[in-house]
XYZ file of C-alpha atoms in Angstrom:
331
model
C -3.193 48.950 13.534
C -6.180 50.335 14.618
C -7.274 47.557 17.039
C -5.462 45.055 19.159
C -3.826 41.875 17.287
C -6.061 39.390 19.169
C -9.538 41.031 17.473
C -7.422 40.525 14.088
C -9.411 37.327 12.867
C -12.547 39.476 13.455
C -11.372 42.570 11.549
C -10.193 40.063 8.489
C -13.142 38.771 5.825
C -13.348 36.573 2.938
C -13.941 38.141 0.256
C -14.151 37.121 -3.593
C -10.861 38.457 -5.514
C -8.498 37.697 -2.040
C -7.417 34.075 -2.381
C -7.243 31.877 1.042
C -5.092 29.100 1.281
C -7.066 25.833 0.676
C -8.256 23.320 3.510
C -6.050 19.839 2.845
C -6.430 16.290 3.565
C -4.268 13.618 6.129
C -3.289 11.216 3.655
C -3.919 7.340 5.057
C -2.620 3.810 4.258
C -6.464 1.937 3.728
C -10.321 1.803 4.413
C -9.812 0.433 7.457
C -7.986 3.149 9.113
C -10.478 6.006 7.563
C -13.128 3.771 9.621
C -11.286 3.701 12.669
C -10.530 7.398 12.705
C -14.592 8.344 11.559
C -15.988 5.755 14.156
C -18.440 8.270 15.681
C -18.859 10.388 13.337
C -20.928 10.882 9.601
C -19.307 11.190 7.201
C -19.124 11.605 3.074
C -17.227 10.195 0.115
C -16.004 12.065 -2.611
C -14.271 11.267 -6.129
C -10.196 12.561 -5.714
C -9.937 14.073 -9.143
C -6.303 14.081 -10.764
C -5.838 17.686 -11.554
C -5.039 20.976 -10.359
C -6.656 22.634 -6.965
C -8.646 25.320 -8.167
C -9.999 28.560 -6.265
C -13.043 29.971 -7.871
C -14.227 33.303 -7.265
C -17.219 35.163 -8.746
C -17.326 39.125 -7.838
C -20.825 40.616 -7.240
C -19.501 42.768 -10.942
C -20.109 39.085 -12.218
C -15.510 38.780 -12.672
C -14.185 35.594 -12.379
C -11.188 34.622 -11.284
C -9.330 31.737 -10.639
C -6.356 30.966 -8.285
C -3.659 28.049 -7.821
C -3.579 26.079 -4.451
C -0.231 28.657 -3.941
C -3.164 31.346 -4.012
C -1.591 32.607 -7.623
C -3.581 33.893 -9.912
C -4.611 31.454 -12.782
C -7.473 33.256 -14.821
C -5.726 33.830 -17.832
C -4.519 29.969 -17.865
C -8.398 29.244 -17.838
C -10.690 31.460 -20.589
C -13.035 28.704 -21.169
C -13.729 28.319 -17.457
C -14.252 32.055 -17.083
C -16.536 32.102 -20.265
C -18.834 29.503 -19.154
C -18.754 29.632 -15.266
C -21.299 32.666 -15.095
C -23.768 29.854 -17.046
C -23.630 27.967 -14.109
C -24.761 30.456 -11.631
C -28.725 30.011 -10.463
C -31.342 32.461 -10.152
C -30.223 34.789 -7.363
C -26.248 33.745 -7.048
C -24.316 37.062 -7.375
C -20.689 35.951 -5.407
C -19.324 32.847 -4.557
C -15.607 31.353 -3.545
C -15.376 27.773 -4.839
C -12.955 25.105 -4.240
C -12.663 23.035 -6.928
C -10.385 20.540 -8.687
C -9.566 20.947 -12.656
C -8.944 17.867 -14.783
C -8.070 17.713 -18.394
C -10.865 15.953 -20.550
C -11.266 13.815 -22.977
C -14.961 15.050 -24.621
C -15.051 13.184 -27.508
C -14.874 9.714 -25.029
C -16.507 11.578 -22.363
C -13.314 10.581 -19.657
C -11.250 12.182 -17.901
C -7.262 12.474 -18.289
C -4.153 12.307 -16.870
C -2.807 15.158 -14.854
C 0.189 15.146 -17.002
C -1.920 15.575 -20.023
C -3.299 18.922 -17.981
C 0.485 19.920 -17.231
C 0.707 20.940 -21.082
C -1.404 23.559 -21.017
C 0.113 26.978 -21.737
C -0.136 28.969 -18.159
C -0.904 32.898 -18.943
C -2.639 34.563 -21.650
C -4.067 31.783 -23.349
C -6.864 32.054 -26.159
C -9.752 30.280 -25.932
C -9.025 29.248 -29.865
C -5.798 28.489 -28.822
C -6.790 25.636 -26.355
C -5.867 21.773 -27.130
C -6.100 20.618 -23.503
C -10.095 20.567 -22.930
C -10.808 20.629 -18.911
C -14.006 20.096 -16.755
C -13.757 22.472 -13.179
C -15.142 19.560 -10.534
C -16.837 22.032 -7.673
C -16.958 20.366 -4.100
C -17.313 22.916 -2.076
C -18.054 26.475 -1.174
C -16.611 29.305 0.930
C -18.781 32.303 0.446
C -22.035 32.608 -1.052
C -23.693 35.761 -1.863
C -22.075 38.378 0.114
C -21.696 35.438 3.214
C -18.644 33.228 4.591
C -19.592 30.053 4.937
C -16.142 28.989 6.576
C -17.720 27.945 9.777
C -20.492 26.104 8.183
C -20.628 22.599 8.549
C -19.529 20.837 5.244
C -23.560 19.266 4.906
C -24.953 22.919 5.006
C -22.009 24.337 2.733
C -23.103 21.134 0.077
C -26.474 21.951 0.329
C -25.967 25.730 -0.136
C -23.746 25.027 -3.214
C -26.095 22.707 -4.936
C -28.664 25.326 -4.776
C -26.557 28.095 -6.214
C -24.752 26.584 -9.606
C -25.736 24.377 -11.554
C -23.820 22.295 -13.864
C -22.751 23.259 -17.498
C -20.568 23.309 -20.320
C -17.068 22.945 -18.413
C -18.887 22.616 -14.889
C -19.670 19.244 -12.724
C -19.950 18.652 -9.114
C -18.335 16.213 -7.783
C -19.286 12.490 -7.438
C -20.002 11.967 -3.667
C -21.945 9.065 -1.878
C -23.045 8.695 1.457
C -21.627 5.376 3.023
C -20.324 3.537 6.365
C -19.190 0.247 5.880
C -15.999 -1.074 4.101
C -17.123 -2.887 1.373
C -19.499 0.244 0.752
C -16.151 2.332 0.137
C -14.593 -0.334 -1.313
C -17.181 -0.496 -3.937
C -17.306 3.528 -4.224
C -13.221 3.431 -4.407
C -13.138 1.196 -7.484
C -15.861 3.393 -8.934
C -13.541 6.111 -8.854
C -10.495 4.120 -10.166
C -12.932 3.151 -13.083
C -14.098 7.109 -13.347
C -9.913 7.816 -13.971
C -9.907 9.488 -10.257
C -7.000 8.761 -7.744
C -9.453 7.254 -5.116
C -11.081 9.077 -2.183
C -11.851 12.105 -0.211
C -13.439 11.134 2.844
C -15.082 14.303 4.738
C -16.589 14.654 7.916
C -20.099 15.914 7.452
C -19.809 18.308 10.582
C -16.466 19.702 9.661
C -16.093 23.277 9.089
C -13.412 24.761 6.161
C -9.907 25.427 7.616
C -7.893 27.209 5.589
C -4.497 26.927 5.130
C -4.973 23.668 7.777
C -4.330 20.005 6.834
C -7.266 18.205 8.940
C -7.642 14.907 10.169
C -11.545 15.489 9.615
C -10.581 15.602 5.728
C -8.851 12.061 4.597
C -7.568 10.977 1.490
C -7.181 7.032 -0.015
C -5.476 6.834 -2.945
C -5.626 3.425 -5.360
C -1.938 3.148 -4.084
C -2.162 2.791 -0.732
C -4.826 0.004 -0.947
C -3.569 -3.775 -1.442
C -4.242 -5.242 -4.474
C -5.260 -1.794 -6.011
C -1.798 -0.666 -7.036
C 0.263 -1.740 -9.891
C 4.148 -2.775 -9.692
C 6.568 -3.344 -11.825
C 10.553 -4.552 -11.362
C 13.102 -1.975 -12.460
C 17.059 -1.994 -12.216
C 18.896 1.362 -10.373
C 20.602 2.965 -12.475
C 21.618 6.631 -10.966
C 20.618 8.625 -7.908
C 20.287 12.796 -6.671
C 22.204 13.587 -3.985
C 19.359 14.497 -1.033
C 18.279 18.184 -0.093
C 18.162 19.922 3.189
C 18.448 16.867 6.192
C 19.144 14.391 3.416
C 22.170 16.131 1.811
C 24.588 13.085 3.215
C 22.528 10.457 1.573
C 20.768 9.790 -1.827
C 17.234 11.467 -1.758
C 15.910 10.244 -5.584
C 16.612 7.640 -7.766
C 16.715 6.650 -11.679
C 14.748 3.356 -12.787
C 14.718 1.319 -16.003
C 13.513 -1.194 -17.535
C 16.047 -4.244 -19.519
C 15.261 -4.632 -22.715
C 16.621 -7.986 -24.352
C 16.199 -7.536 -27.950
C 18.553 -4.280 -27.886
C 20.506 -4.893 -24.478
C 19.858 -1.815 -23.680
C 18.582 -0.292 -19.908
C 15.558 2.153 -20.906
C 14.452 4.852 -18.338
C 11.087 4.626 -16.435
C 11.036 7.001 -13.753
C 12.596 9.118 -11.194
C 11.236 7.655 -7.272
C 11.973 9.371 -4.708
C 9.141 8.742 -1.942
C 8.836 5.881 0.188
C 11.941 5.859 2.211
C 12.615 5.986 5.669
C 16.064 8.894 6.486
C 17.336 5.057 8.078
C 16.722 3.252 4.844
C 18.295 6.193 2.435
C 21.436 6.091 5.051
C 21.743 1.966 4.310
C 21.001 2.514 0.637
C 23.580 5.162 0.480
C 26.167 2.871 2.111
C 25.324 -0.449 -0.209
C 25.459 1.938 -3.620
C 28.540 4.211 -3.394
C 30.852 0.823 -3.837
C 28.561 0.325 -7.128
C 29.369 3.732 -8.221
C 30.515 4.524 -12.119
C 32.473 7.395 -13.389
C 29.732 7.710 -16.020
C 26.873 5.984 -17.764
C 27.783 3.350 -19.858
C 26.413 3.342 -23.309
C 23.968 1.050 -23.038
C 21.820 2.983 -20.573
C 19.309 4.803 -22.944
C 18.516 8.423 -20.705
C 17.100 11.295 -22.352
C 19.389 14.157 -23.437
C 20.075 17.107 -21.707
C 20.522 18.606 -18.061
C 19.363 17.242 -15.093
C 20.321 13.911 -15.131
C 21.495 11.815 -11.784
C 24.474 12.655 -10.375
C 26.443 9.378 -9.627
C 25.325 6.367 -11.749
C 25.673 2.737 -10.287
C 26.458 -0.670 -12.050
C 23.136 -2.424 -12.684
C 22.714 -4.725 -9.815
C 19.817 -3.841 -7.686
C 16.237 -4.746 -8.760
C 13.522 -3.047 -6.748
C 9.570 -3.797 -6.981
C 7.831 -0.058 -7.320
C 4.698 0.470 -6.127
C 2.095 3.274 -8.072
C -0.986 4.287 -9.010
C -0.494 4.552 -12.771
C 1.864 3.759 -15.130
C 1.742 7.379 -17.673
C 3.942 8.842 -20.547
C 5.479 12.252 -19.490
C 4.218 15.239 -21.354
């Protein structure tokens, strides 16, 4: 080293090419608690996409490149992005680091898809001929512009600087934002976003600087999910379980649902749920299952083929009420 470790986070710079680990969002359970915790302070909505973090840099040799949220390198997942990004530059933009969120998209009906439908695309070397999956690149903020961090910007000045360096094109959009302070304000803006095929919300504080690599309390997320009567639920039967990882190994940590289906009497798959419990609800769950436990699944439990299947399958006699977003067809 040639200086002491404590002048290390002067010595280190952003710089277009180097990914940084992306700033992330406390997760919440409503609007009311996002109010309570941004009380004195102004903040900004945003649209929460359904896609894939993206990193966007642009080198001063006019290179793109594009990196995961795991800060590995995605540019050859992306060639239309790359062709059509340098479009959206302004007069005068030579480097930039963008985060960004990429969504598959529908252009013929002008909407935007699933993430699952985005899942599908081939990851490395792909040909811009080649693509099926179309995708729009939604930019929300910036973390160097033009030779300049801008990590301990506020997040007004870094919107303000963005909007005046790109502008939006082929396969680029900024994100949907609105400025608002009441409930019913987000509210309204929420179901906007459920109608736009977005998860829900972003909520940002204006004054908030980019943290890297830091999941902020002045960045909070409301999903469709967590909001009552937002979310949809359905009634499924149990029908197998994973044995839990790490801290969880003693209990079940993941379960199989299905539906019953009358005409056929058969029990068809939904979903694999494994979120939602408390390590003192798996531990009673484990305890009221293992006496329901079969040496196999009986025939009329229709389960895809192949590996990877639950390890211990139960006799169908719990019904639980599931909670989500979406219901969507796996890839």
């Amino acid at each position: 080293l040639r200086a002491p470790l404590e002048e290390l986070p002067a010595k280190c710079f952003l710089v277009p090419g180097i990914p940084v680990k992306p700033m992330l969002a406390h997760p919440t359970k409503g609007i009311s608690e996002v109010l309570d915790r941004f009380a004195d302070q102004t903040f900004t909505c945003e649209y929460k996409y359904d896609g894939e973090r993206g990193q966007v840099h642009v080198l001063e040799n006019g290179q793109v490149k594009v990196f995961s949220r795991n800060s590995e390198d995605s540019t050859g997942k992306f060639p239309d992005i790359v062709r059509t990004l340098p479009q959206a530059l302004a007069a005068g933009t030579r480097s930039a680091v963008l985060d960004c969120e990429i969504v598959a998209y529908d252009t013929d009906a002008q909407r935007i898809l699933p993430f699952q439908v985005l899942s599908t695309r081939a990851r490395k070397k792909v040909l811009e001929a080649d693509v099926k999956v179309q995708v729009r690149l939604f930019v929300f903020d910036a973390l160097f512009l033009n030779g300049r961090s801008l990590l301990h910007e506020t997040l007004r000045t870094r919107r303000e600087l963005l909007l005046a360096a790109f502008h939006e094109g082929e396969h680029v959009r900024f994100v949907t934002h609105r400025e608002v302070s009441d409930k019913d304000g987000m509210l309204d803006f929420l179901q906007a976003a459920v109608d736009d095929s977005c998860e829900g919300l972003m909520i940002k504080a204006l004054d908030s600087e980019y943290e890297p690599d830091k999941r902020s309390r002045l960045w909070l997320k409301v999903k469709k999910d967590y909001v009552e009567g937002m979310s949809d639920s359905v009634d499924l039967v149990l029908l197998g379980a994973w044995h839990g990882k790490g801290k969880r190994t003693s209990t079940f940590g993941a379960f199989l649902l299905a539906c019953y289906c009358p005409d056929t009497g058969e029990y068809q798959t939904v979903c694999k749920l494994g979120t939602g419990f408390s390590d003192e609800r798996l531990a009673a769950l484990s305890a009221t299952l293992t006496p329901l436990a079969l040496p196999a699944a009986p025939a009329e439990y229709r389960v895809p083929d192949g590996p990877g299947g639950p390890e211990v399958w139960f006799a169908p006699r719990l019904v639980w009420e599931v909670a989500g977003a979406d219901l969507t067809l796996s890839p």
